[in-house]
XYZ file of C-alpha atoms in Angstrom:
681
model
C 52.921 -9.263 -31.025
C 56.271 -10.614 -29.854
C 58.564 -9.421 -28.461
C 56.964 -7.183 -25.866
C 57.649 -6.023 -22.345
C 55.160 -6.467 -19.522
C 55.417 -4.035 -16.623
C 53.394 -5.494 -13.759
C 52.714 -2.855 -11.097
C 51.570 -4.130 -7.726
C 53.132 -3.312 -4.366
C 56.402 -3.170 -6.278
C 57.156 -3.532 -9.971
C 58.335 -6.516 -12.013
C 59.412 -6.097 -15.627
C 59.246 -9.123 -17.905
C 60.466 -9.603 -21.465
C 58.188 -11.902 -23.464
C 59.622 -13.259 -26.720
C 57.196 -16.089 -27.484
C 54.084 -17.960 -26.394
C 56.004 -19.724 -23.616
C 59.248 -17.711 -23.604
C 59.682 -15.003 -21.006
C 62.109 -13.775 -18.370
C 62.153 -11.186 -15.605
C 64.647 -8.553 -16.671
C 64.218 -5.855 -14.043
C 61.994 -4.274 -11.443
C 61.769 -1.615 -8.767
C 60.528 -1.313 -5.204
C 58.841 1.950 -6.170
C 55.283 0.802 -6.826
C 51.709 0.836 -5.617
C 52.787 0.000 -2.074
C 54.987 3.092 -2.047
C 52.091 5.307 -3.078
C 49.707 3.737 -0.573
C 52.190 3.749 2.308
C 53.264 7.356 1.876
C 49.666 8.533 1.580
C 48.755 6.697 4.773
C 51.677 8.242 6.647
C 50.893 11.726 5.356
C 47.094 11.742 5.417
C 46.034 8.740 7.470
C 44.036 7.290 4.571
C 43.532 3.517 4.840
C 41.779 2.469 1.627
C 43.676 2.344 -1.666
C 40.434 3.022 -3.552
C 39.842 6.062 -1.337
C 43.317 7.396 -2.138
C 42.791 6.947 -5.876
C 39.443 8.710 -5.605
C 41.023 11.620 -3.735
C 43.783 11.994 -6.331
C 41.283 12.523 -9.162
C 40.462 16.084 -8.112
C 43.893 16.990 -6.770
C 46.220 19.535 -8.350
C 49.881 18.606 -8.040
C 50.949 22.158 -8.920
C 49.977 23.192 -5.388
C 52.763 21.064 -3.884
C 55.209 20.294 -6.714
C 57.919 22.571 -8.090
C 57.484 22.967 -11.842
C 60.025 23.806 -14.525
C 58.320 27.157 -15.001
C 58.914 27.979 -11.324
C 62.674 27.678 -11.805
C 63.480 28.936 -15.278
C 60.708 31.400 -15.913
C 61.388 31.504 -19.669
C 63.534 29.655 -22.198
C 62.804 26.150 -20.890
C 61.514 25.142 -24.309
C 65.099 25.359 -25.592
C 65.976 22.251 -23.603
C 62.817 20.386 -24.619
C 60.762 21.025 -21.486
C 57.347 22.515 -20.794
C 56.564 24.991 -18.041
C 54.182 22.429 -16.498
C 56.800 19.648 -16.305
C 57.583 18.578 -12.744
C 61.066 19.709 -11.701
C 60.839 18.484 -8.103
C 58.142 16.341 -6.525
C 56.766 18.272 -3.523
C 59.512 20.830 -4.052
C 56.935 23.588 -4.002
C 56.231 22.995 -0.327
C 59.283 24.817 1.039
C 58.922 27.608 -1.526
C 55.398 28.388 -0.332
C 56.309 28.182 3.327
C 56.639 25.111 5.493
C 53.898 26.224 7.873
C 51.217 26.109 5.182
C 48.695 23.278 5.303
C 48.164 21.225 2.152
C 45.118 19.321 1.014
C 45.110 15.535 0.799
C 43.951 15.535 -2.798
C 46.925 17.658 -3.939
C 49.386 15.464 -2.061
C 47.781 12.340 -3.548
C 48.062 13.730 -7.073
C 51.721 14.640 -6.518
C 52.614 11.196 -5.172
C 50.737 9.472 -7.983
C 52.687 11.477 -10.559
C 55.949 10.699 -8.757
C 55.413 6.937 -8.726
C 53.948 6.702 -12.230
C 56.556 8.953 -13.855
C 59.425 6.983 -12.379
C 57.917 3.639 -13.364
C 57.410 4.966 -16.885
C 61.035 6.073 -17.160
C 62.374 2.788 -15.773
C 60.166 0.869 -18.213
C 61.384 2.910 -21.179
C 65.062 2.482 -20.252
C 64.617 -1.289 -20.005
C 62.846 -1.356 -23.354
C 65.765 0.527 -24.897
C 68.285 -1.801 -23.277
C 66.575 -4.888 -24.719
C 65.509 -3.419 -28.062
C 61.770 -3.747 -27.400
C 59.234 -1.432 -29.017
C 56.026 -2.605 -27.348
C 55.324 -2.021 -23.629
C 52.234 -3.315 -21.798
C 51.379 -2.079 -18.318
C 49.398 -4.287 -15.956
C 48.781 -4.921 -12.287
C 46.170 -3.913 -9.755
C 47.815 -0.530 -9.143
C 46.331 0.785 -12.405
C 42.663 -0.266 -12.083
C 41.689 1.709 -15.172
C 42.548 4.933 -13.320
C 42.757 7.684 -15.939
C 45.384 9.809 -14.187
C 47.692 6.816 -13.699
C 47.309 5.682 -17.303
C 47.815 9.213 -18.592
C 51.005 9.649 -16.562
C 52.496 6.339 -17.707
C 51.541 7.127 -21.300
C 53.061 10.600 -21.066
C 56.298 9.213 -19.612
C 56.743 6.645 -22.388
C 55.884 9.177 -25.070
C 58.218 11.795 -23.568
C 61.286 9.615 -23.077
C 60.877 7.892 -26.454
C 60.404 11.260 -28.183
C 57.045 10.118 -29.516
C 58.242 6.832 -31.043
C 56.549 4.547 -28.490
C 53.181 4.312 -26.761
C 52.129 2.759 -23.479
C 49.664 -0.108 -23.915
C 47.141 -1.173 -21.274
C 45.047 -4.256 -20.599
C 41.357 -3.845 -19.837
C 41.400 -6.239 -16.853
C 45.012 -5.786 -15.859
C 44.223 -6.397 -12.198
C 43.545 -10.089 -12.820
C 47.061 -10.844 -14.115
C 48.505 -11.836 -10.760
C 45.415 -13.756 -9.666
C 45.220 -15.743 -12.906
C 48.951 -16.471 -12.742
C 48.654 -17.756 -9.182
C 45.646 -19.870 -10.147
C 47.509 -21.487 -13.048
C 50.581 -21.997 -10.846
C 48.410 -23.902 -8.386
C 46.755 -25.937 -11.158
C 49.062 -26.239 -14.216
C 46.483 -28.436 -15.965
C 44.720 -25.199 -16.937
C 47.443 -24.460 -19.483
C 46.454 -25.067 -23.132
C 49.452 -27.368 -23.591
C 48.222 -29.805 -20.940
C 46.137 -32.872 -21.972
C 43.414 -32.131 -19.423
C 42.873 -28.677 -20.928
C 40.970 -30.138 -23.873
C 38.369 -31.547 -21.489
C 37.760 -28.218 -19.824
C 35.151 -25.910 -21.244
C 34.275 -22.294 -20.862
C 35.150 -18.737 -21.767
C 34.160 -15.346 -20.411
C 32.254 -12.327 -21.641
C 31.945 -8.981 -19.884
C 28.501 -7.889 -18.729
C 28.097 -4.146 -18.194
C 24.530 -4.254 -16.904
C 25.800 -5.236 -13.464
C 28.967 -3.189 -13.257
C 31.304 -1.307 -10.981
C 31.639 2.208 -12.307
C 34.430 4.582 -11.339
C 32.833 7.926 -10.442
C 34.270 11.400 -10.647
C 33.840 13.801 -7.739
C 33.550 17.502 -8.509
C 33.899 19.348 -5.247
C 31.240 17.954 -2.939
C 28.959 16.866 -5.744
C 29.059 13.792 -7.935
C 28.385 13.977 -11.618
C 25.549 11.871 -13.023
C 27.780 9.628 -15.082
C 31.122 7.873 -14.555
C 34.495 9.314 -15.436
C 36.932 6.572 -16.293
C 36.538 2.867 -16.833
C 33.557 0.710 -16.001
C 34.242 -2.880 -15.059
C 31.478 -5.356 -15.799
C 31.019 -8.714 -14.178
C 32.488 -11.629 -16.116
C 29.803 -14.022 -17.347
C 30.919 -17.569 -17.989
C 30.198 -19.034 -21.422
C 29.952 -22.809 -21.172
C 31.792 -23.466 -24.437
C 35.346 -22.588 -25.323
C 35.604 -19.724 -27.806
C 38.420 -20.077 -30.342
C 39.347 -18.489 -33.713
C 38.024 -19.680 -37.064
C 40.949 -21.619 -38.622
C 40.534 -19.897 -41.993
C 40.642 -16.395 -40.495
C 43.846 -14.422 -41.093
C 44.589 -13.000 -37.662
C 47.592 -10.949 -38.753
C 49.626 -10.207 -41.848
C 51.815 -7.503 -43.333
C 49.128 -6.536 -45.822
C 46.308 -4.220 -44.821
C 43.068 -5.969 -45.694
C 39.681 -4.795 -46.849
C 38.331 -1.891 -48.820
C 38.747 1.755 -47.990
C 35.898 3.993 -46.878
C 35.523 7.722 -46.421
C 38.663 9.398 -45.113
C 36.837 11.159 -42.294
C 35.749 7.875 -40.718
C 38.202 6.203 -38.392
C 38.399 2.568 -39.404
C 39.369 0.192 -36.632
C 42.421 -1.254 -38.374
C 46.134 -1.373 -37.729
C 49.124 -1.687 -40.006
C 50.457 -4.358 -40.268
C 46.938 -5.748 -40.598
C 45.631 -7.376 -37.429
C 42.133 -8.836 -37.298
C 39.728 -6.503 -35.562
C 36.092 -7.585 -35.863
C 34.672 -4.056 -35.707
C 34.598 -1.891 -38.816
C 34.088 1.451 -37.068
C 35.650 2.694 -33.843
C 33.182 5.260 -32.501
C 35.169 6.202 -29.408
C 36.537 9.364 -31.004
C 33.838 9.851 -33.653
C 31.487 12.244 -31.843
C 28.917 12.786 -34.615
C 28.643 9.090 -35.481
C 28.473 8.168 -31.806
C 25.675 10.627 -31.078
C 23.759 9.499 -34.157
C 24.029 5.839 -33.148
C 22.899 6.515 -29.584
C 19.928 8.541 -30.854
C 19.056 5.705 -33.241
C 19.228 3.097 -30.486
C 16.990 5.182 -28.224
C 14.523 5.511 -31.101
C 14.691 1.767 -31.720
C 13.873 0.989 -28.091
C 11.025 3.517 -28.038
C 9.606 1.824 -31.131
C 9.740 -1.534 -29.335
C 7.722 -0.169 -26.427
C 5.228 1.453 -28.806
C 4.849 -1.804 -30.758
C 4.167 -3.683 -27.538
C 1.644 -1.126 -26.314
C -0.208 -1.232 -29.641
C -0.073 -5.063 -29.581
C 1.845 -5.124 -32.857
C 4.588 -6.937 -30.950
C 3.482 -9.853 -28.839
C 5.974 -9.844 -26.011
C 7.528 -13.239 -25.493
C 9.857 -14.339 -22.722
C 10.108 -17.882 -24.065
C 13.435 -19.375 -24.986
C 14.363 -20.916 -28.273
C 13.107 -24.397 -28.950
C 15.318 -27.399 -28.328
C 16.340 -29.661 -31.224
C 14.269 -32.769 -31.769
C 15.421 -35.848 -29.910
C 17.830 -37.966 -31.879
C 18.923 -35.180 -34.203
C 22.586 -35.513 -35.125
C 22.916 -32.568 -37.519
C 23.708 -30.228 -34.646
C 26.932 -30.298 -32.646
C 26.240 -31.991 -29.277
C 25.828 -29.706 -26.305
C 28.049 -29.936 -23.294
C 26.291 -30.958 -20.111
C 26.769 -27.524 -18.584
C 25.372 -25.730 -21.631
C 22.352 -27.983 -21.786
C 21.577 -27.107 -18.211
C 22.117 -23.400 -18.687
C 20.022 -23.297 -21.853
C 16.933 -24.466 -20.012
C 17.524 -22.372 -16.920
C 15.451 -19.273 -16.290
C 16.976 -15.817 -16.412
C 18.774 -15.148 -13.104
C 17.198 -12.567 -10.846
C 20.249 -10.340 -10.546
C 20.043 -7.016 -8.706
C 20.741 -3.974 -10.821
C 23.687 -1.725 -10.064
C 23.490 2.013 -9.768
C 25.994 4.288 -11.485
C 28.071 4.329 -8.315
C 28.229 0.564 -8.221
C 25.862 0.115 -5.265
C 23.099 -2.445 -5.500
C 19.696 -1.091 -6.447
C 17.061 -2.417 -4.067
C 14.629 -3.043 -6.883
C 15.061 -6.351 -8.672
C 13.533 -7.158 -12.034
C 11.779 -10.484 -11.590
C 9.267 -12.500 -13.600
C 6.570 -11.350 -11.143
C 6.499 -7.976 -12.893
C 4.266 -7.786 -15.965
C 5.992 -8.013 -19.376
C 4.989 -4.446 -20.284
C 6.454 -3.093 -17.041
C 9.616 -5.091 -17.605
C 9.892 -3.649 -21.102
C 9.801 -0.161 -19.588
C 12.443 -1.258 -17.075
C 14.554 -2.401 -20.005
C 14.088 0.930 -21.772
C 15.162 2.886 -18.693
C 18.106 0.593 -18.005
C 19.434 0.629 -21.555
C 18.894 4.381 -21.895
C 20.922 4.987 -18.735
C 23.807 2.973 -20.175
C 23.576 4.874 -23.457
C 23.688 8.138 -21.514
C 26.867 6.925 -19.846
C 28.427 6.291 -23.265
C 27.255 9.661 -24.533
C 29.274 11.458 -21.857
C 32.099 8.927 -21.445
C 32.537 6.983 -24.720
C 35.349 4.754 -23.433
C 33.604 3.826 -20.176
C 32.914 0.261 -21.331
C 36.091 -0.092 -23.368
C 36.292 0.496 -27.106
C 32.968 1.854 -28.341
C 31.661 0.129 -31.457
C 28.302 -0.761 -32.953
C 28.887 -4.330 -31.778
C 29.529 -3.289 -28.176
C 26.307 -1.247 -28.046
C 24.211 -4.022 -29.612
C 25.691 -6.542 -27.164
C 24.889 -4.162 -24.306
C 21.287 -4.022 -25.504
C 21.043 -7.821 -25.419
C 22.515 -7.902 -21.905
C 19.890 -5.418 -20.730
C 17.112 -7.512 -22.292
C 18.428 -10.649 -20.598
C 18.595 -9.052 -17.159
C 15.018 -7.795 -17.592
C 13.757 -11.303 -18.262
C 13.500 -11.192 -22.067
C 15.417 -14.211 -23.259
C 13.894 -14.093 -26.738
C 11.732 -11.012 -27.292
C 10.992 -11.847 -30.953
C 10.316 -15.564 -30.454
C 6.688 -15.421 -31.651
C 7.559 -13.236 -34.653
C 10.394 -15.546 -35.681
C 8.147 -18.592 -35.502
C 5.412 -16.989 -37.602
C 7.712 -15.539 -40.261
C 9.663 -18.795 -40.558
C 6.498 -20.871 -40.926
C 5.139 -18.441 -43.531
C 8.374 -18.719 -45.507
C 8.437 -22.527 -45.280
C 4.946 -22.625 -46.782
C 6.180 -21.073 -50.045
C 9.607 -22.734 -50.102
C 8.609 -25.914 -52.029
C 7.209 -23.830 -54.882
C 10.308 -21.631 -54.928
C 12.659 -24.627 -55.048
C 10.640 -26.080 -57.910
C 10.984 -22.813 -59.854
C 14.728 -22.672 -59.221
C 15.151 -26.259 -60.403
C 13.715 -25.240 -63.767
C 16.658 -22.893 -64.413
C 19.042 -24.911 -66.586
C 21.697 -22.230 -67.093
C 23.978 -22.692 -64.065
C 25.384 -19.190 -64.189
C 21.897 -17.706 -64.276
C 20.905 -19.964 -61.397
C 23.826 -18.846 -59.224
C 23.118 -15.184 -59.981
C 19.463 -15.698 -59.071
C 20.412 -17.392 -55.807
C 22.835 -14.621 -54.854
C 20.257 -11.936 -55.665
C 17.739 -13.697 -53.425
C 20.272 -13.743 -50.583
C 20.723 -9.983 -50.900
C 16.977 -9.282 -50.978
C 16.298 -11.700 -48.132
C 18.621 -9.784 -45.847
C 16.237 -6.823 -45.965
C 13.956 -8.645 -43.490
C 15.640 -7.471 -40.308
C 13.777 -6.323 -37.185
C 17.061 -4.990 -35.812
C 17.087 -2.187 -38.383
C 15.172 0.906 -37.295
C 14.607 1.818 -40.944
C 13.220 -1.628 -41.854
C 11.254 -2.443 -38.694
C 8.858 0.463 -39.325
C 7.939 -1.141 -42.665
C 7.638 -4.658 -41.286
C 5.452 -3.702 -38.353
C 2.913 -2.233 -40.795
C 3.138 -5.308 -43.075
C 4.498 -3.103 -45.883
C 7.325 -5.498 -46.684
C 7.153 -8.290 -49.248
C 9.953 -10.028 -51.110
C 9.151 -8.120 -54.297
C 8.800 -4.847 -52.400
C 12.160 -5.432 -50.728
C 13.770 -6.242 -54.076
C 12.632 -2.916 -55.523
C 14.448 -1.023 -52.765
C 17.863 -2.648 -53.299
C 20.564 -0.456 -54.858
C 23.399 -2.246 -56.655
C 26.883 -0.776 -56.510
C 29.520 -2.399 -58.717
C 32.236 -1.703 -56.161
C 30.337 -3.759 -53.596
C 28.896 -6.415 -55.897
C 31.140 -8.740 -57.865
C 28.804 -11.733 -57.767
C 29.694 -12.415 -61.413
C 33.068 -13.788 -60.307
C 31.503 -16.356 -57.995
C 28.794 -17.179 -60.539
C 31.449 -17.862 -63.179
C 33.430 -20.067 -60.818
C 30.465 -22.123 -59.633
C 28.866 -22.400 -63.068
C 32.072 -23.622 -64.695
C 32.187 -26.682 -62.459
C 28.478 -27.390 -61.954
C 27.139 -29.243 -64.951
C 24.184 -31.604 -64.585
C 24.996 -35.040 -63.234
C 25.596 -37.651 -65.904
C 24.026 -40.237 -63.645
C 20.504 -38.876 -64.014
C 20.401 -37.763 -60.406
C 18.348 -34.569 -60.172
C 19.674 -33.934 -56.672
C 23.305 -33.441 -57.661
C 25.725 -31.771 -60.049
C 29.179 -32.973 -61.049
C 32.506 -31.497 -59.968
C 32.227 -29.827 -56.580
C 34.097 -26.529 -56.535
C 34.408 -26.524 -52.765
C 34.955 -29.328 -50.303
C 33.133 -27.679 -47.391
C 31.329 -24.367 -46.888
C 30.566 -22.638 -43.600
C 27.583 -20.282 -43.832
C 27.079 -17.828 -40.965
C 23.339 -17.159 -41.149
C 21.405 -14.115 -39.962
C 17.645 -13.562 -39.650
C 14.843 -16.082 -39.292
C 11.992 -15.990 -41.792
C 12.412 -14.863 -45.396
C 16.104 -14.001 -45.036
C 17.088 -17.537 -44.123
C 14.364 -19.657 -45.724
C 13.935 -17.875 -49.053
C 17.461 -16.478 -49.360
C 20.154 -18.589 -47.706
C 18.546 -22.049 -47.762
C 18.253 -22.244 -51.593
C 21.934 -21.274 -51.929
C 22.986 -23.856 -49.331
C 20.898 -26.449 -51.179
C 22.699 -25.585 -54.437
C 26.084 -26.144 -52.774
C 24.909 -29.484 -51.382
C 23.792 -30.578 -54.843
C 27.250 -29.600 -56.122
C 28.765 -32.073 -53.664
C 29.929 -29.449 -51.168
C 29.511 -30.235 -47.491
C 27.687 -27.415 -45.715
C 27.753 -26.198 -42.123
C 25.017 -23.734 -41.187
C 26.281 -21.683 -38.230
C 23.766 -19.775 -36.101
C 23.668 -17.816 -32.852
C 23.897 -19.816 -29.650
C 21.522 -17.405 -27.900
C 18.672 -15.210 -29.212
C 19.180 -11.691 -30.527
C 16.381 -9.667 -32.183
C 15.019 -11.899 -34.999
C 18.294 -13.734 -35.624
C 17.726 -17.465 -35.767
C 19.343 -19.602 -33.076
C 21.052 -22.942 -33.470
C 18.166 -24.969 -31.960
C 15.640 -23.138 -34.156
C 17.784 -23.702 -37.228
C 18.012 -27.409 -36.452
C 14.228 -27.701 -36.290
C 13.931 -25.759 -39.544
C 16.391 -27.996 -41.402
C 14.536 -31.110 -40.252
C 11.225 -29.640 -41.455
C 12.700 -28.882 -44.875
C 14.054 -32.424 -45.090
C 10.475 -33.700 -44.868
C 9.719 -32.374 -48.364
C 13.149 -31.837 -49.960
C 15.210 -34.879 -50.940
C 18.477 -32.915 -51.156
C 18.256 -31.919 -47.507
C 17.091 -35.387 -46.491
C 20.033 -37.135 -48.190
C 22.519 -34.539 -46.963
C 21.434 -35.070 -43.377
C 21.648 -38.835 -43.760
C 25.163 -38.798 -45.239
C 26.444 -36.088 -42.880
C 27.009 -33.468 -45.560
C 24.680 -30.984 -43.850
C 25.331 -29.921 -40.270
C 24.128 -27.185 -37.941
C 26.503 -25.661 -35.388
C 26.350 -22.878 -32.776
C 28.625 -19.870 -33.220
C 28.933 -19.128 -29.509
C 27.534 -15.655 -30.205
C 24.598 -13.950 -28.495
C 24.382 -10.762 -30.537
C 23.720 -9.618 -34.104
C 27.437 -9.070 -34.787
C 30.202 -11.659 -34.977
C 33.753 -11.929 -33.664
C 35.384 -14.655 -35.755
C 38.239 -14.954 -33.268
C 35.778 -16.144 -30.591
C 33.681 -18.989 -31.984
C 32.251 -22.071 -30.314
C 34.953 -24.741 -30.482
C 32.396 -27.320 -31.658
C 31.941 -25.308 -34.837
C 35.690 -24.829 -35.260
C 36.368 -28.533 -34.708
C 33.972 -29.411 -37.532
C 35.396 -27.072 -40.154
C 39.218 -27.354 -40.201
C 39.131 -28.203 -43.914
C 36.436 -25.733 -44.979
C 37.468 -23.876 -48.137
C 34.514 -21.495 -48.536
C 33.302 -19.005 -45.910
C 29.938 -17.263 -46.353
C 28.961 -14.431 -43.996
C 25.393 -13.127 -44.144
C 23.908 -10.013 -42.586
C 24.635 -6.375 -41.827
C 25.810 -7.089 -38.294
C 28.127 -9.918 -39.329
C 29.415 -8.639 -42.686
C 29.261 -4.823 -42.404
C 29.332 -3.733 -38.758
C 31.872 -6.497 -38.204
C 34.172 -8.475 -40.517
C 33.931 -5.990 -43.377
C 37.733 -5.992 -43.545
C 38.261 -9.599 -42.417
C 40.495 -11.667 -44.698
C 40.719 -15.432 -45.055
C 43.081 -18.015 -46.486
C 40.117 -19.491 -48.381
C 37.442 -18.026 -50.659
C 34.905 -15.825 -48.898
C 31.481 -14.392 -49.759
C 29.947 -11.526 -47.771
C 26.253 -10.807 -48.358
C 24.246 -8.053 -46.673
C 22.269 -4.852 -47.173
C 23.200 -1.440 -45.754
C 20.017 -0.996 -43.707
C 21.554 1.531 -41.324
C 21.976 5.176 -42.302
C 25.013 5.370 -40.036
C 26.827 2.471 -41.710
C 25.801 3.587 -45.192
C 26.932 7.154 -44.589
C 30.216 6.052 -43.036
C 30.981 3.830 -46.015
C 29.918 6.440 -48.546
C 27.062 4.422 -50.052
C 23.298 4.864 -50.290
C 20.830 3.350 -47.858
C 19.696 -0.135 -49.006
C 22.838 -0.710 -51.066
C 23.395 -4.427 -51.467
C 26.709 -6.042 -50.561
C 27.656 -9.226 -52.403
C 31.436 -9.327 -52.247
C 33.312 -12.445 -53.343
C 36.975 -12.485 -52.311
C 39.348 -15.262 -53.413
C 41.694 -16.771 -50.848
C 44.350 -14.427 -49.475
C 47.904 -15.592 -48.874
C 49.196 -13.492 -45.968
C 52.820 -12.941 -45.082
C 53.010 -13.878 -41.437
C 55.115 -11.998 -38.914
C 58.341 -13.757 -38.105
């Protein structure tokens, strides 16, 4: 990303050139900034609040006070590269129309905003040219996600650069100065300081309680926001850091191509973006997803009303005392994990506090209806303003759903279902392991294990298509297997089977729990659903790796999401399996099997933001396994690694399947050898 230029717009403007992680200098600035805009508007209109002035400017028309190019030239202005609507003179139209005429505040505000923003944009571009910089970021509390301001700055950069450069914006640009002042007051916050390693915590944005920028149309307000929505920042007790094996950037575009009409969220040179699809500008896909999510929520309510879903507000179980297979919790996380859901007031679309609070005193069924109404209102916002909550992706919508559930008191809606399905799967696991142990051909064994992982991933309550089958008990392992479609382009399991089989002969020491010649030193397996998916699909494969001498880390969600298993639940499960399986028992005793939290609280996965306890335990991992549609298709489909990687999932969503050009229920079992990226200099 280096070098880049940061244009920080506050009362005035400071322009900084950043050439490295800790290398920067102030190269220019101007006194023409947010203070200029605010001060002039106060003198002209008497307005006191900066927010009020920005709100007024949204509906203003600068053409009523400015002199435009078309007013001067009439025709032929295109010959000098100008448009008729370009501003020739800020407020120059006032004396042409007659000095005695009265002008509206909103038109004056729009004119002044254009004046300040256009000049800042030109100054920024000239400095970028002077220093040979191609990337310009705009920040500062003057912007505040205001569409007109951002559009004007973007237009200025695009105009002066003749389309060769774009203006870039930060989502929370207003915090730049505050964070800088905070770090200046306490330098120990810097990553390079020794005390930094003892500090914990990261932030996520919560859009359930949010300040939404509204659009006025005349005297009436529209029913949904126009512009950005700023959520509250929730603190995550653990630090979130990138997976060491993840290739964050390279000169080679990674991943497989999909249909041309689908906008894939990728850049060239390749930069890691967790999301496969950017739905912000994909109207048909966006509408289909929102309709599907509304249907999914309606099905939840119907299941609860028909008692097919026993509503649970319980949290995930805690690991057994004395267990050392799970990364130790920080003191703050331990406290937060056992705390009840906070009784936060809801926010209306205008950002005002709703008087009605959702508290545990309300019955579960009523709270489920509250959740439905709350989530539907947020989906309606996205339907009319796709970029309101930032970049719109499947992951962002699924995370929003989990936030709505949390605020309505549902910490783990599928807790009872997960417990039952996991216990049912454990009951048949010993017999399954015995059958697998009878397979002497290692290649056949690996193929069987991989096939079971694919089939197991069908058991997903988060899929609208699958949940209708599961709620009616029309889903068995054999039934699920019959639905899977195999596509050679998405299934090259033979390559992994050949590699593992070639090095996995029976132990010469007569030990039935191990094979000779481990192919991998350590594997990290990002697991998905509780029940059959994990127990009958992933666990046998993890057991095979352990018997090959490979250390295994099972990584699970830190917080509940649909029927995804959580880290505490996974710990309990592993200990139960160890009671009847010697491979698991020995692996726990010698430290070869560990369970770690991912730091995630949704069905998707951002590999650049993982719990540091997981990252600290896998610096030498040479095999990454990602399981599940949310983790391997909706996200990380194009992710590349400097070690071998296996992605296993089923296309259980019509949207994802259609976007990728495959059939519903197509299995994904993609083995990718280590990539060797060319890093940016």
